[in-house]
Coordinates of C-alpha atoms in Angstrom, one line a residue:
T141 CA 8.0 -6.9 -18.2
Y142 CA 5.7 -3.8 -17.9
L143 CA 4.9 -3.8 -21.6
L144 CA 4.0 -7.5 -21.5
L145 CA 1.8 -6.9 -18.5
R146 CA 0.1 -4.0 -20.2
W147 CA -0.5 -6.1 -23.4
R148 CA -1.9 -8.9 -21.3
N149 CA -4.4 -6.7 -19.5
R150 CA -5.6 -5.1 -22.7
A151 CA -5.9 -8.5 -24.3
N152 CA -8.2 -9.6 -21.4
P153 CA -10.2 -6.5 -20.6
K154 CA -12.9 -7.2 -18.0
V155 CA -14.3 -5.8 -14.8
P156 CA -13.6 -8.5 -12.2
G157 CA -15.4 -8.6 -8.8
V158 CA -18.8 -9.2 -7.3
S159 CA -20.6 -5.9 -7.9
P160 CA -20.5 -2.9 -10.2
L161 CA -18.1 -0.1 -9.6
K162 CA -19.9 3.0 -8.4
P163 CA -19.0 6.7 -8.6
Y164 CA -17.8 8.4 -5.5
V165 CA -19.2 11.6 -4.1
N166 CA -16.5 13.9 -2.5
G167 CA -16.8 13.9 1.3
G168 CA -17.0 11.4 4.1
L169 CA -14.2 9.8 6.1
V170 CA -10.8 8.7 4.9
S171 CA -9.4 5.6 6.6
V172 CA -5.5 5.5 6.7
I173 CA -4.5 1.9 7.2
I174 CA -1.0 1.2 8.3
P175 CA 0.3 -2.4 8.5
A176 CA 2.9 -2.4 11.3
Y177 CA 5.5 -5.1 11.5
N178 CA 8.7 -4.2 13.4
E179 CA 8.4 -0.5 12.7
A180 CA 9.6 0.8 16.1
R181 CA 12.1 3.1 14.4
K182 CA 9.6 4.8 12.2
I183 CA 6.0 4.5 13.5
E184 CA 6.2 7.5 15.9
S185 CA 7.5 9.9 13.2
V186 CA 5.0 8.6 10.7
L187 CA 2.1 9.2 13.1
K188 CA 3.4 12.6 14.0
S189 CA 3.8 13.4 10.4
L190 CA 0.1 12.5 9.8
D191 CA -0.8 14.9 12.5
S192 CA 0.8 17.8 10.5
T193 CA -0.3 16.7 7.0
I194 CA -4.0 15.9 7.5
G195 CA -6.2 18.7 6.1
S196 CA -9.4 17.8 7.9
P197 CA -8.7 15.8 11.1
D198 CA -12.4 15.3 11.8
R199 CA -12.8 13.4 8.5
V200 CA -9.8 11.1 8.9
E201 CA -9.2 8.0 10.9
I202 CA -5.9 6.1 11.3
L203 CA -5.8 2.4 11.8
V204 CA -2.4 0.9 12.9
V205 CA -2.7 -2.8 12.4
D206 CA -0.5 -5.1 14.5
A207 CA 1.1 -7.6 12.1
G208 CA 3.1 -9.3 14.8
G209 CA 6.7 -8.4 15.2
S210 CA 8.8 -8.2 18.3
D211 CA 10.2 -4.7 18.6
G212 CA 7.5 -3.0 20.5
T213 CA 6.0 -1.1 17.6
M214 CA 2.4 -1.3 18.9
A215 CA 3.4 0.0 22.4
I216 CA 4.9 3.0 20.7
A217 CA 1.8 3.5 18.5
E218 CA -0.5 3.3 21.5
R219 CA 1.7 5.9 23.4
V220 CA 1.6 8.3 20.4
A221 CA -2.1 7.8 20.0
S222 CA -2.7 8.7 23.7
A223 CA -0.6 11.9 23.2
M224 CA -2.7 13.0 20.2
P225 CA -6.3 12.6 21.4
H226 CA -7.5 15.1 18.7
L227 CA -6.8 12.4 16.1
D228 CA -8.8 9.2 15.7
I229 CA -6.1 6.6 16.0
R230 CA -7.0 3.0 16.5
T231 CA -4.5 0.4 17.6
N232 CA -6.8 -2.5 18.5
I233 CA -6.6 -4.4 15.3
S234 CA -4.2 -7.3 14.6
A235 CA -3.6 -9.9 12.0
R236 CA -1.0 -12.5 11.1
G237 CA 0.1 -13.8 7.7
G238 CA 2.0 -11.0 6.1
R239 CA 0.9 -7.8 4.5
G240 CA -2.2 -9.1 2.7
P241 CA -4.0 -10.3 5.8
T242 CA -2.9 -7.2 7.7
L243 CA -4.3 -4.9 5.1
I244 CA -7.5 -7.0 4.8
A245 CA -8.0 -6.6 8.6
G246 CA -7.6 -2.9 8.4
A247 CA -10.0 -2.6 5.5
E248 CA -12.6 -4.7 7.3
A249 CA -12.4 -2.5 10.4
A250 CA -12.3 0.8 8.6
R251 CA -15.3 3.1 8.8
G252 CA -14.3 5.4 5.9
D253 CA -15.7 5.8 2.4
V254 CA -12.0 6.0 1.2
L255 CA -9.3 3.6 2.1
L256 CA -5.7 4.8 1.9
F257 CA -3.0 2.1 2.5
L258 CA 0.2 3.5 4.0
H259 CA 3.4 1.6 4.7
G260 CA 4.8 2.1 8.2
D261 CA 7.9 3.9 7.0
T262 CA 6.2 6.4 4.6
T263 CA 5.0 10.0 5.1
L264 CA 2.4 11.8 3.1
P265 CA 2.2 15.3 1.6
D266 CA 0.2 18.2 3.1
C267 CA -3.6 17.9 2.8
F268 CA -3.3 14.4 1.3
D269 CA -6.9 13.6 2.4
A270 CA -8.3 16.4 0.4
M271 CA -6.3 15.3 -2.6
V272 CA -7.5 11.8 -2.7
R273 CA -11.2 12.8 -2.1
T274 CA -11.0 15.2 -5.0
E275 CA -9.3 12.9 -7.4
L276 CA -11.6 9.9 -6.6
S277 CA -14.7 12.0 -7.2
D278 CA -13.6 12.0 -10.8
E279 CA -15.6 9.1 -12.3
K280 CA -12.6 8.3 -14.6
V281 CA -10.2 7.7 -11.6
L282 CA -10.5 4.2 -10.3
A283 CA -7.8 4.6 -7.6
T284 CA -4.9 7.0 -6.8
A285 CA -1.3 6.7 -5.8
F286 CA 1.2 9.4 -4.9
S287 CA 4.4 9.9 -6.8
F288 CA 7.3 7.9 -5.5
H289 CA 9.9 9.7 -3.5
V290 CA 12.7 8.7 -1.1
D291 CA 13.1 10.6 2.2
R292 CA 16.5 12.2 2.0
D293 CA 16.3 13.7 5.5
E294 CA 17.0 10.3 7.0
M295 CA 19.8 9.3 4.6
T296 CA 23.1 8.6 6.3
K297 CA 25.1 8.5 3.1
P298 CA 24.6 9.2 -0.6
I299 CA 22.8 6.5 -2.6
A300 CA 24.0 6.1 -6.2
G301 CA 21.2 6.2 -8.8
L302 CA 18.5 7.4 -6.4
S303 CA 17.1 10.2 -8.6
M304 CA 17.1 8.0 -11.7
M305 CA 15.2 5.3 -9.7
E306 CA 12.6 7.8 -8.6
F307 CA 12.2 9.0 -12.2
T308 CA 11.8 5.5 -13.7
V309 CA 9.4 4.4 -10.9
N310 CA 7.2 7.4 -11.6
I311 CA 7.3 6.7 -15.4
R312 CA 6.2 3.2 -14.6
S313 CA 3.4 4.4 -12.3
R314 CA 2.1 7.2 -14.5
F315 CA 2.3 5.7 -18.0
F316 CA 1.9 2.0 -17.2
E317 CA -0.5 2.5 -14.3
L318 CA 1.6 0.2 -12.1
P319 CA 2.1 1.8 -8.7
F320 CA 3.1 -0.3 -5.8
G321 CA 2.3 -0.2 -2.1
D322 CA 5.0 2.3 -1.1
Q323 CA 3.1 5.0 -3.0
A324 CA 0.2 5.0 -0.6
M325 CA -2.6 3.8 -2.9
A326 CA -6.1 5.0 -2.2
I327 CA -9.4 3.6 -3.4
T328 CA -13.1 3.9 -2.4
K329 CA -14.4 1.3 0.0
Q330 CA -17.1 0.4 -2.5
R331 CA -14.6 -0.2 -5.3
Y332 CA -12.3 -2.1 -3.1
D333 CA -15.1 -4.5 -2.0
A334 CA -16.4 -4.8 -5.6
L335 CA -13.0 -5.9 -6.8
G336 CA -12.6 -8.5 -4.0
G337 CA -10.1 -6.5 -2.0
F338 CA -6.5 -7.7 -1.4
P339 CA -5.7 -11.4 -1.7
N340 CA -5.1 -13.2 1.5
E341 CA -1.4 -13.6 0.8
P342 CA 1.8 -12.5 2.6
I343 CA 3.2 -10.6 -0.4
M344 CA 2.3 -9.4 -3.9
E345 CA -1.1 -8.2 -2.6
D346 CA -0.6 -4.7 -4.0
F347 CA 0.4 -6.1 -7.4
E348 CA -2.7 -8.2 -7.6
L349 CA -5.1 -5.4 -6.7
V350 CA -3.4 -3.2 -9.3
Q351 CA -3.8 -5.8 -12.0
R352 CA -7.5 -6.0 -11.3
L353 CA -7.8 -2.2 -11.5
R354 CA -5.8 -2.2 -14.8
R355 CA -8.1 -4.8 -16.3
C356 CA -11.1 -2.6 -15.3
G357 CA -9.3 0.3 -17.1
A358 CA -8.8 -1.8 -20.2
A359 CA -12.5 -2.5 -20.2
G360 CA -13.2 1.3 -20.1
S361 CA -13.9 1.8 -16.4
G362 CA -11.2 4.4 -15.8
Y363 CA -7.6 4.5 -14.8
I364 CA -5.2 4.6 -11.8
K365 CA -4.0 8.1 -11.4
T366 CA -0.5 9.0 -10.0
L367 CA -0.7 12.3 -8.2
P368 CA 2.0 14.9 -8.6
A369 CA 2.6 15.2 -4.9
G370 CA 5.0 12.6 -3.5
A371 CA 4.9 10.0 -0.7
A372 CA 8.3 9.8 0.9
C373 CA 9.4 6.3 1.9
S374 CA 12.4 5.4 4.1
A375 CA 15.8 5.0 2.4
R376 CA 16.7 2.1 4.7
R377 CA 16.4 -0.7 2.1
W378 CA 18.8 1.0 -0.3
H379 CA 21.3 1.6 2.5
A380 CA 21.2 -2.1 3.1
M381 CA 21.5 -3.0 -0.6
S382 CA 22.3 -1.0 -3.7
I383 CA 19.6 0.3 -5.9
W384 CA 20.8 -1.8 -8.8
R385 CA 20.8 -5.0 -6.9
T386 CA 17.4 -4.3 -5.2
N387 CA 15.8 -3.5 -8.6
L388 CA 17.3 -6.6 -10.2
I389 CA 15.8 -8.8 -7.4
N390 CA 12.4 -7.1 -7.8
Q391 CA 12.4 -7.7 -11.5
V392 CA 13.4 -11.3 -11.1
I393 CA 10.7 -11.9 -8.5
M394 CA 8.1 -10.3 -10.7
I395 CA 9.0 -12.5 -13.6
M396 CA 9.0 -15.6 -11.3
Y397 CA 5.6 -14.7 -10.0
V398 CA 3.9 -13.7 -13.3
Y399 CA 5.4 -16.0 -15.8
F400 CA 6.8 -19.0 -13.8
G401 CA 3.9 -19.6 -11.4
Y402 CA 5.8 -19.1 -8.1
T403 CA 3.3 -18.7 -5.2
P404 CA 3.2 -15.6 -2.9
A405 CA 4.5 -17.8 -0.1
Q406 CA 7.5 -18.9 -2.2
I407 CA 8.1 -15.3 -3.2
Y408 CA 8.0 -14.2 0.4
G409 CA 10.6 -16.7 1.3
I410 CA 12.9 -15.7 -1.5
Y411 CA 12.4 -11.9 -0.9
Y412 CA 12.9 -11.9 2.8
G413 CA 15.1 -15.0 3.1
T414 CA 12.7 -16.4 5.8
T415 CA 9.1 -17.5 6.3
K416 CA 9.0 -15.8 9.7
G417 CA 6.3 -13.1 9.5
S418 CA 4.4 -14.8 6.7
G419 CA 2.2 -16.4 9.3
A420 CA 1.0 -19.2 7.0
D421 CA -0.2 -21.2 10.0
S422 CA -2.1 -18.3 11.6
P423 CA -4.4 -16.4 9.1
K424 CA -6.5 -14.9 11.8
T425 CA -7.5 -11.3 12.4
K426 CA -8.5 -9.8 15.7
V427 CA -10.3 -6.6 16.6
A428 CA -10.3 -5.8 20.3
S429 CA -13.4 -4.3 21.9
K430 CA -13.3 -1.2 24.1
T431 CA -13.2 -3.5 27.1
G432 CA -10.2 -5.4 25.7
A433 CA -12.1 -8.6 24.9
G434 CA -11.4 -9.7 21.3
E435 CA -13.3 -11.2 18.5
S436 CA -11.5 -13.3 15.8
T437 CA -12.6 -13.6 12.2
K438 CA -10.8 -15.3 9.3
A439 CA -9.2 -12.9 6.8
E440 CA -10.8 -14.0 3.6

């Protein structure tokens, strides 16, 4: 599958989007955007981890985007934000419709020159903000992703094949330039906008943005760089289902999407076994004002 995708991108090299991709000058604000859907178990530890891994707190903002859910995630995020006033943590943004609209809402509200998209169960390495600024200032680097790593500290039992999975994912990411969202991808705001941002879909949004970046790379604009430092994601999915079964499902879904024309909404239903959370009937985003009054805009 990865070889076919690489061939297809190289056979159709072009720079998609609405404006030229421009170089990035190191400096400015990094916006960490966290889509939060039923992350009550992890959101506090993720935010506290950011407090200890940010290199320059005055040059980082954190946006926790409410994607719905029913487990009190946002109440926990608000409490943690109040307890850490030295960090710029915003919890007044919401969206419905799955990860795509949620990430779009965060990107639209972000004030930073660099956007870093972080899953709500993933932690970042020390001084991650300095790393992405430095790498993105290289005109050959279109976007970055951290190496894939599973957080062993929270594992309740051994997971067969875990080290092999990490190895193969990082091979895919480094040599095929195919990182996914759990590797905390970062891109400049200008390049994100020029490429059209994430699609307004409940799933496969990271895959689509990566494909646009790879087509830019095939046209000579640069490449997606996987950094040596790792982003550690939760092991919970592999506790629920074996690595081999999870990877088989992921491969089948990718084939269905790329080669058989399944829509993101159909893929969402197959992957999660439900349409709940996809929010197909409510593609609105909302950013609350300081007084609590909100303003709604459609997530395009």
